[in-house]
PDB file of C-alpha atoms in Angstrom:
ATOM      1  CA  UNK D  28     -26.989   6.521  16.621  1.00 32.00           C
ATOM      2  CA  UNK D  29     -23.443   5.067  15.370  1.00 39.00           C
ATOM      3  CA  UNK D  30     -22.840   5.111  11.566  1.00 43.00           C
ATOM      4  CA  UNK D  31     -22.209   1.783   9.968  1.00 45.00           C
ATOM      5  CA  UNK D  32     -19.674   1.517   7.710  1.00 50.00           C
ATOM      6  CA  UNK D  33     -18.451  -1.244   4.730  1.00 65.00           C
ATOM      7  CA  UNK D  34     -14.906   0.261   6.101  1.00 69.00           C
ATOM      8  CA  UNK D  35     -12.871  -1.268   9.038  1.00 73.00           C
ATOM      9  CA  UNK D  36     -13.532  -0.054  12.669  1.00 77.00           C
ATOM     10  CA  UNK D  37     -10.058   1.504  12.058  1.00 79.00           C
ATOM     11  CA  UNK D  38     -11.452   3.965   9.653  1.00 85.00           C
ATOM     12  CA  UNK D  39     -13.306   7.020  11.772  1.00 88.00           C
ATOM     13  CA  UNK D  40     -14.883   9.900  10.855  1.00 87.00           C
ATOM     14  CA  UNK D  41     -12.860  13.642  11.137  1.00 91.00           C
ATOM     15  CA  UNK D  42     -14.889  16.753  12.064  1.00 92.00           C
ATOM     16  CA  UNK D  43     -14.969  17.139   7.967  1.00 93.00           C
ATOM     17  CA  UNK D  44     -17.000  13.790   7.788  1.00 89.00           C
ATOM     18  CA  UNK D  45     -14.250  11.948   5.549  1.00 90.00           C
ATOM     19  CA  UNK D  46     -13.335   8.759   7.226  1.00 89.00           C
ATOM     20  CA  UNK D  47     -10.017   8.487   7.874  1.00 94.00           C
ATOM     21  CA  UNK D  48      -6.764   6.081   9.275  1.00 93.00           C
ATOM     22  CA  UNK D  49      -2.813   6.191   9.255  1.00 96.00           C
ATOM     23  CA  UNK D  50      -1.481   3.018   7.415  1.00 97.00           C
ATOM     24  CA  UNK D  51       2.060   2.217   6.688  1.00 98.00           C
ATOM     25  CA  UNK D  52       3.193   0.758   3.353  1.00 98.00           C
ATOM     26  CA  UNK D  53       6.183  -1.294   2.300  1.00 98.00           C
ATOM     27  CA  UNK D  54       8.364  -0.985  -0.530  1.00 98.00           C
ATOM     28  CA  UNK D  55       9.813  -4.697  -0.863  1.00 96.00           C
ATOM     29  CA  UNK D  56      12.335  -4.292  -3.164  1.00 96.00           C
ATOM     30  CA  UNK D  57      15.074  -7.759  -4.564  1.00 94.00           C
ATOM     31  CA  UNK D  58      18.160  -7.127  -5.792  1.00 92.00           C
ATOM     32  CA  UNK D  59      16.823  -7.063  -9.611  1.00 93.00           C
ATOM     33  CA  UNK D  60      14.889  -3.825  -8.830  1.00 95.00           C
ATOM     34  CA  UNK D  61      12.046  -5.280  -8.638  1.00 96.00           C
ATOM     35  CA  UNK D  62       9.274  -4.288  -5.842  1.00 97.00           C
ATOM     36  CA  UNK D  63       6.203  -6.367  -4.786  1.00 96.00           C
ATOM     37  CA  UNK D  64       3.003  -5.128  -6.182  1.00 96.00           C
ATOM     38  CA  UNK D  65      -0.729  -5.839  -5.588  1.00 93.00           C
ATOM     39  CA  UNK D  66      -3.494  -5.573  -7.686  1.00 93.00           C
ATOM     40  CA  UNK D  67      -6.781  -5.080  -6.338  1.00 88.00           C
ATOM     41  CA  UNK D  68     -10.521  -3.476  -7.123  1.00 82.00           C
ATOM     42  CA  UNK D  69     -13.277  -1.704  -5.288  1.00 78.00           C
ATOM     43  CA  UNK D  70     -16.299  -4.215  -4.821  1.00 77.00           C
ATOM     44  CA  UNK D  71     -18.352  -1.214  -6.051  1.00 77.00           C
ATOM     45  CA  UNK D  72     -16.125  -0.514  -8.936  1.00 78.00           C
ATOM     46  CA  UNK D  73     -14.751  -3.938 -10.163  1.00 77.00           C
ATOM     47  CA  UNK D  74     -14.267  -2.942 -13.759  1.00 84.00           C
ATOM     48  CA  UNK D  75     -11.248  -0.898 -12.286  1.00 84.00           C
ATOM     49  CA  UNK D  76      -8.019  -2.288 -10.524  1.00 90.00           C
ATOM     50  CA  UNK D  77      -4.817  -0.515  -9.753  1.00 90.00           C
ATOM     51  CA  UNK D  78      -1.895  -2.075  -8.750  1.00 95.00           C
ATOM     52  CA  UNK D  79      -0.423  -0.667  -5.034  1.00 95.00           C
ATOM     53  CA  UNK D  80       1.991  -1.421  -2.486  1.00 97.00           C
ATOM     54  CA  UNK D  81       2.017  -3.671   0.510  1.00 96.00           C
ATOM     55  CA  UNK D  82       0.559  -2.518   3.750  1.00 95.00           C
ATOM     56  CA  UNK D  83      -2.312  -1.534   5.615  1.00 93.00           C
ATOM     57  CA  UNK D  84      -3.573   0.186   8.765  1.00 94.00           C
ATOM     58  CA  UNK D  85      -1.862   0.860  11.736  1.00 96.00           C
ATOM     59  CA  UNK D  86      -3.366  -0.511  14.690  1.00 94.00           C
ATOM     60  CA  UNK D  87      -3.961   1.277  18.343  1.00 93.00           C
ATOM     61  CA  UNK D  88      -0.850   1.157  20.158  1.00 95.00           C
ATOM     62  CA  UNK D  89       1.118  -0.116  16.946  1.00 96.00           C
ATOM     63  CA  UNK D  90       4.266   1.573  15.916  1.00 97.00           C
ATOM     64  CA  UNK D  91       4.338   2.555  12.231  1.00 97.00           C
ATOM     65  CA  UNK D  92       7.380   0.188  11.552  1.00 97.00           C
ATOM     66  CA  UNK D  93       5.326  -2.520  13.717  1.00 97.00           C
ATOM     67  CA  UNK D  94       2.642  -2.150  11.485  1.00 97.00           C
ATOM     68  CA  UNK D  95       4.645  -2.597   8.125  1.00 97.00           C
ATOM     69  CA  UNK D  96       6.668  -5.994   9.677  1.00 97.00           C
ATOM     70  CA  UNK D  97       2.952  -7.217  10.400  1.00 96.00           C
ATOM     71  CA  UNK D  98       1.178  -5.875   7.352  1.00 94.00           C
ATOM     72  CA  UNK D  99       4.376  -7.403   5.166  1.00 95.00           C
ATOM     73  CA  UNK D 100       3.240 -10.891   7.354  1.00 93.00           C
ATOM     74  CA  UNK D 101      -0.037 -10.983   6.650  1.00 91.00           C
ATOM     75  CA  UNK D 102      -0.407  -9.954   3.225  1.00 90.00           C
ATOM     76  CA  UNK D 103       2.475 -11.562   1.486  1.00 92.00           C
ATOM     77  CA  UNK D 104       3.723 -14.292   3.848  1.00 91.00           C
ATOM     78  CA  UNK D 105       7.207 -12.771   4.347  1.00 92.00           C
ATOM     79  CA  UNK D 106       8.358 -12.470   8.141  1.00 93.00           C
ATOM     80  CA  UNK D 107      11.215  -9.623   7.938  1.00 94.00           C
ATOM     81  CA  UNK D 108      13.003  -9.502  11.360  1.00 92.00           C
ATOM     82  CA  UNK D 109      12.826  -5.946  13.432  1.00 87.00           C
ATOM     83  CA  UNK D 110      15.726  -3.550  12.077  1.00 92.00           C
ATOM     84  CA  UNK D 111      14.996  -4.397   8.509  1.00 93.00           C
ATOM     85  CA  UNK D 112      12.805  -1.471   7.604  1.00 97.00           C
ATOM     86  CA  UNK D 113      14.687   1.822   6.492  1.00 96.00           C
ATOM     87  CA  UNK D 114      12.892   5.092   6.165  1.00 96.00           C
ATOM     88  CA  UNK D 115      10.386   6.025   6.230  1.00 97.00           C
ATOM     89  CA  UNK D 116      11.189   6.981   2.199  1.00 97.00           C
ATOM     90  CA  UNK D 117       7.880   8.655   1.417  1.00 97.00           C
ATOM     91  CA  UNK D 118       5.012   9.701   2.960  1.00 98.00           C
ATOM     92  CA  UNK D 119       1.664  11.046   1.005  1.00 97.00           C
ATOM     93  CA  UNK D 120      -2.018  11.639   2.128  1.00 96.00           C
ATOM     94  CA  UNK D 121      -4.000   9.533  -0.322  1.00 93.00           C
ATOM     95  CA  UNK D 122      -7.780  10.700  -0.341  1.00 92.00           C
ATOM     96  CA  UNK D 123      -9.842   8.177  -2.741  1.00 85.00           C
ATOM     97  CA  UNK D 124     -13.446   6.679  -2.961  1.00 82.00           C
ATOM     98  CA  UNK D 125     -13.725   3.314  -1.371  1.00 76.00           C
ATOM     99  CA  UNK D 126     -16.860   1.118  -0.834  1.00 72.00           C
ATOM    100  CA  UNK D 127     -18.835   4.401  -1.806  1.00 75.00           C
ATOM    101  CA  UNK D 128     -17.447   6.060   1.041  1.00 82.00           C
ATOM    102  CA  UNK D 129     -14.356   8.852   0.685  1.00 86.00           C
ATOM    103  CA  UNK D 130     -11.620   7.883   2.544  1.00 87.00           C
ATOM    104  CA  UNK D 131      -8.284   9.960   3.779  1.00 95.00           C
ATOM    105  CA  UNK D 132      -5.481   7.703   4.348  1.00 93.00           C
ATOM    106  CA  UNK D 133      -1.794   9.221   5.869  1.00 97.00           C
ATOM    107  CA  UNK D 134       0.419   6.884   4.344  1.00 97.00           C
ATOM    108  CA  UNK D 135       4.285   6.085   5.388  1.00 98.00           C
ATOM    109  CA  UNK D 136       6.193   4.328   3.823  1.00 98.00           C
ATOM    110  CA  UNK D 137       9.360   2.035   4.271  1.00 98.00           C
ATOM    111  CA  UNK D 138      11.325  -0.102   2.025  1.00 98.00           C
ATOM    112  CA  UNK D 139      12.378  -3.495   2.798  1.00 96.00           C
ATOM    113  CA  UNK D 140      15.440  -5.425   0.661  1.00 95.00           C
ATOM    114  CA  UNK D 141      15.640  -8.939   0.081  1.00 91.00           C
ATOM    115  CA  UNK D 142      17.716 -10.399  -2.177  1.00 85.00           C
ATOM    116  CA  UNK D 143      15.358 -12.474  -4.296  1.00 79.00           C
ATOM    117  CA  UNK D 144      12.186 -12.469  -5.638  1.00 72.00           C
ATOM    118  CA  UNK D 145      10.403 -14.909  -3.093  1.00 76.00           C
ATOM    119  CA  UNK D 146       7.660 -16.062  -3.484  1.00 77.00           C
ATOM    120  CA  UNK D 147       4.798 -14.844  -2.061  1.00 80.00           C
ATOM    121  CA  UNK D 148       1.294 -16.776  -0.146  1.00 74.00           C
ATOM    122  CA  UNK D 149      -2.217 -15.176  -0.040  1.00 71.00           C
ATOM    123  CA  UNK D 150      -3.182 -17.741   3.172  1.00 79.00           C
ATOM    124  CA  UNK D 151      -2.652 -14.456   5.561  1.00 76.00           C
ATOM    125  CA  UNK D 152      -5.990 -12.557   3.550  1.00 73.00           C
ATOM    126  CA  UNK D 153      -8.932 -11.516   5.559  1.00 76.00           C
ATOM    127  CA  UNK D 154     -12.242 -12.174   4.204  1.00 77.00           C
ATOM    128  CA  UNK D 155     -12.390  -8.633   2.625  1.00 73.00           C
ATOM    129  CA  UNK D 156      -8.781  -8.679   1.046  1.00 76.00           C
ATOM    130  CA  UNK D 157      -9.888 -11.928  -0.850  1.00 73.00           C
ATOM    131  CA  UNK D 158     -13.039 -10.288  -1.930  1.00 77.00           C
ATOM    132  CA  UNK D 159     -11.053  -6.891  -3.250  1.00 78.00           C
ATOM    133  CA  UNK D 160      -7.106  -8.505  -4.244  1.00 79.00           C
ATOM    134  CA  UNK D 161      -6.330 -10.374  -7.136  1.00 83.00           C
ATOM    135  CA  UNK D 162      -3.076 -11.005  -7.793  1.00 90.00           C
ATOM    136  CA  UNK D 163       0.352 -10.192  -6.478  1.00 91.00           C
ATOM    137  CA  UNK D 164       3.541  -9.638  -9.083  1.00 94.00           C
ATOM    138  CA  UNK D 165       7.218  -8.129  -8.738  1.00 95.00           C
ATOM    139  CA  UNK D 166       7.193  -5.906 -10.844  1.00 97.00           C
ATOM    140  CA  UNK D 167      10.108  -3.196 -12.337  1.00 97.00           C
ATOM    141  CA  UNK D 168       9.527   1.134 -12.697  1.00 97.00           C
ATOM    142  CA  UNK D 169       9.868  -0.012 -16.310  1.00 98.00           C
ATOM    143  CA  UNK D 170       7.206  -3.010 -16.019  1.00 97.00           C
ATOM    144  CA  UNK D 171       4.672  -0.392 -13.296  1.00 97.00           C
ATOM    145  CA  UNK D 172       5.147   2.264 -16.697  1.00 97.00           C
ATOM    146  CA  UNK D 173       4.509  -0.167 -19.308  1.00 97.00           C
ATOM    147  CA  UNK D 174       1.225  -2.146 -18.485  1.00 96.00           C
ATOM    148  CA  UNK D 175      -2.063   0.103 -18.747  1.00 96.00           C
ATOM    149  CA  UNK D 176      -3.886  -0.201 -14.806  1.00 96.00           C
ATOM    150  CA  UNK D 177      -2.990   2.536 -12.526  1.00 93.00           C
ATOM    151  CA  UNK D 178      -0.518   2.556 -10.165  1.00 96.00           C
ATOM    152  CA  UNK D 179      -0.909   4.005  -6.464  1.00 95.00           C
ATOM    153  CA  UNK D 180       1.242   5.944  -5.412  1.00 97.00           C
ATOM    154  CA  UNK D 181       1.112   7.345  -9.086  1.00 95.00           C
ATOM    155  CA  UNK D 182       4.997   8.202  -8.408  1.00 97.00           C
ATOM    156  CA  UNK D 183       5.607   4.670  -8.088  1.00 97.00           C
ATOM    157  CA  UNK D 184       7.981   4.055 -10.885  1.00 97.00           C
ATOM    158  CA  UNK D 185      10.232   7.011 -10.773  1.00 97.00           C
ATOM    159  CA  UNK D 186      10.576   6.078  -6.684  1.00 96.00           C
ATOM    160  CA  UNK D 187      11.522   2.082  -7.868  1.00 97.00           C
ATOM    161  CA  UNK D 188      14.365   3.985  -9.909  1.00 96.00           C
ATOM    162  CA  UNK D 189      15.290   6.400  -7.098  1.00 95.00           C
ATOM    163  CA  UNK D 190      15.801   3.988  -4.756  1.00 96.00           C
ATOM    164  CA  UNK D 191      17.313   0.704  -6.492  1.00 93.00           C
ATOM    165  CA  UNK D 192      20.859   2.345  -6.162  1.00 87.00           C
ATOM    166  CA  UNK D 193      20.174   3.032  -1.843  1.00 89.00           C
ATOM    167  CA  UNK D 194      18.208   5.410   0.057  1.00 94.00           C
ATOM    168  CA  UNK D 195      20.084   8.546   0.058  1.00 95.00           C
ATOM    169  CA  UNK D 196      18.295   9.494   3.544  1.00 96.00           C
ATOM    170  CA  UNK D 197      15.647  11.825   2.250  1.00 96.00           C
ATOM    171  CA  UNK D 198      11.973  11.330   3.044  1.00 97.00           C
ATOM    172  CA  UNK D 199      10.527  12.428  -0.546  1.00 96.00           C
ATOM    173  CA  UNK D 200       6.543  14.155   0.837  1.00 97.00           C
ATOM    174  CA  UNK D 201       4.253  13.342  -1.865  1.00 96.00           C
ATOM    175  CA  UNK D 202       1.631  15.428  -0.401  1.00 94.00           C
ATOM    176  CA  UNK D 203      -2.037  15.083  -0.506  1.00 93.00           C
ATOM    177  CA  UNK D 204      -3.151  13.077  -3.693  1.00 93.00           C
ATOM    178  CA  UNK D 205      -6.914  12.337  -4.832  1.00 91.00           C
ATOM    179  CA  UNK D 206      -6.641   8.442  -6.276  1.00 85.00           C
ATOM    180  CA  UNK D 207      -9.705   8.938  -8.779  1.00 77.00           C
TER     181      UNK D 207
END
């Protein structure tokens, strides 16, 4: 008997139960400081939203940087050519409830410069992400700090300052992190 799940077939069970993926995440940063945000909710919690970075699962036989390029595609509409990834800058375990199911995700993640603002399309969504995202903003460390939703990773803002001056090289580990 298979257990059905609300969760992509990308999410599978570990021998503790929790349903579980790798994803990798992009940092898309302009030349203001400014890094592309989403904002989304949990169908079974939409009186909360947090805002979070691009990116998604990694699928089977998908390099982590492959993943990002197509994530960044999808999601936002912007095609960044192979070699423009640096990092990975961070990497955390984020463990956090998710269509009433607890979910472990091992998140990488890789920032991306461009020198504007550009503007970003939704026509890339799946079904689901237009059910759970609702908006998309570039957003400062000073702008994440200021407005009152949460922000995943919750180190978000002081890594937008870290790296608006360059990457100095070192993968900051974040650890594991319950996002509740």
């Amino acid at each position: 008997m298979s257990i059905t799940s609300a969760l992509g077939d990308d999410w599978v069970p570990a021998p503790d139960g929790v349903r579980e993926r790798s994803a990798a995440r992009v940092l898309l940063m302009d030349d203001a400081g400014r890094v592309l945000v989403m904002r989304g909710h949990d169908v079974n919690q939409p009186e909360r939203s947090w805002w979070f970075t691009v990116g998604g699962g990694i699928d089977a036989g998908e390099t982590p940087e492959q993943a990002a390029l197509r994530e960044t595609r999808e999601e936002v509409g912007i095609d960044l050519p192979a070699g423009t990834l640096v990092g990975p800058v961070l990497t955390r375990t984020g463990i956090f409830d998710f269509y009433a199911e607890t979910c472990r995700q091992y998140e990488v993640f890789y920032l991306a410069r461009i020198p504007d603002a550009v503007e970003v399309t939704a026509e890339g969504w799946t079904d689901a992400e237009r059910e759970l995202l609702d908006e998309m903003a570039w957003l400062t460390a000073a702008e994440l700090r200021a407005q009152p939703l949460e922000v995943f990773p919750p180190e978000l803002p002081e890594v937008i300052d870290h790296l608006v001056a360059g990457w100095d090289g070192e993968v900051r580990h974040l650890g594991e992190q319950h996002d509740d």
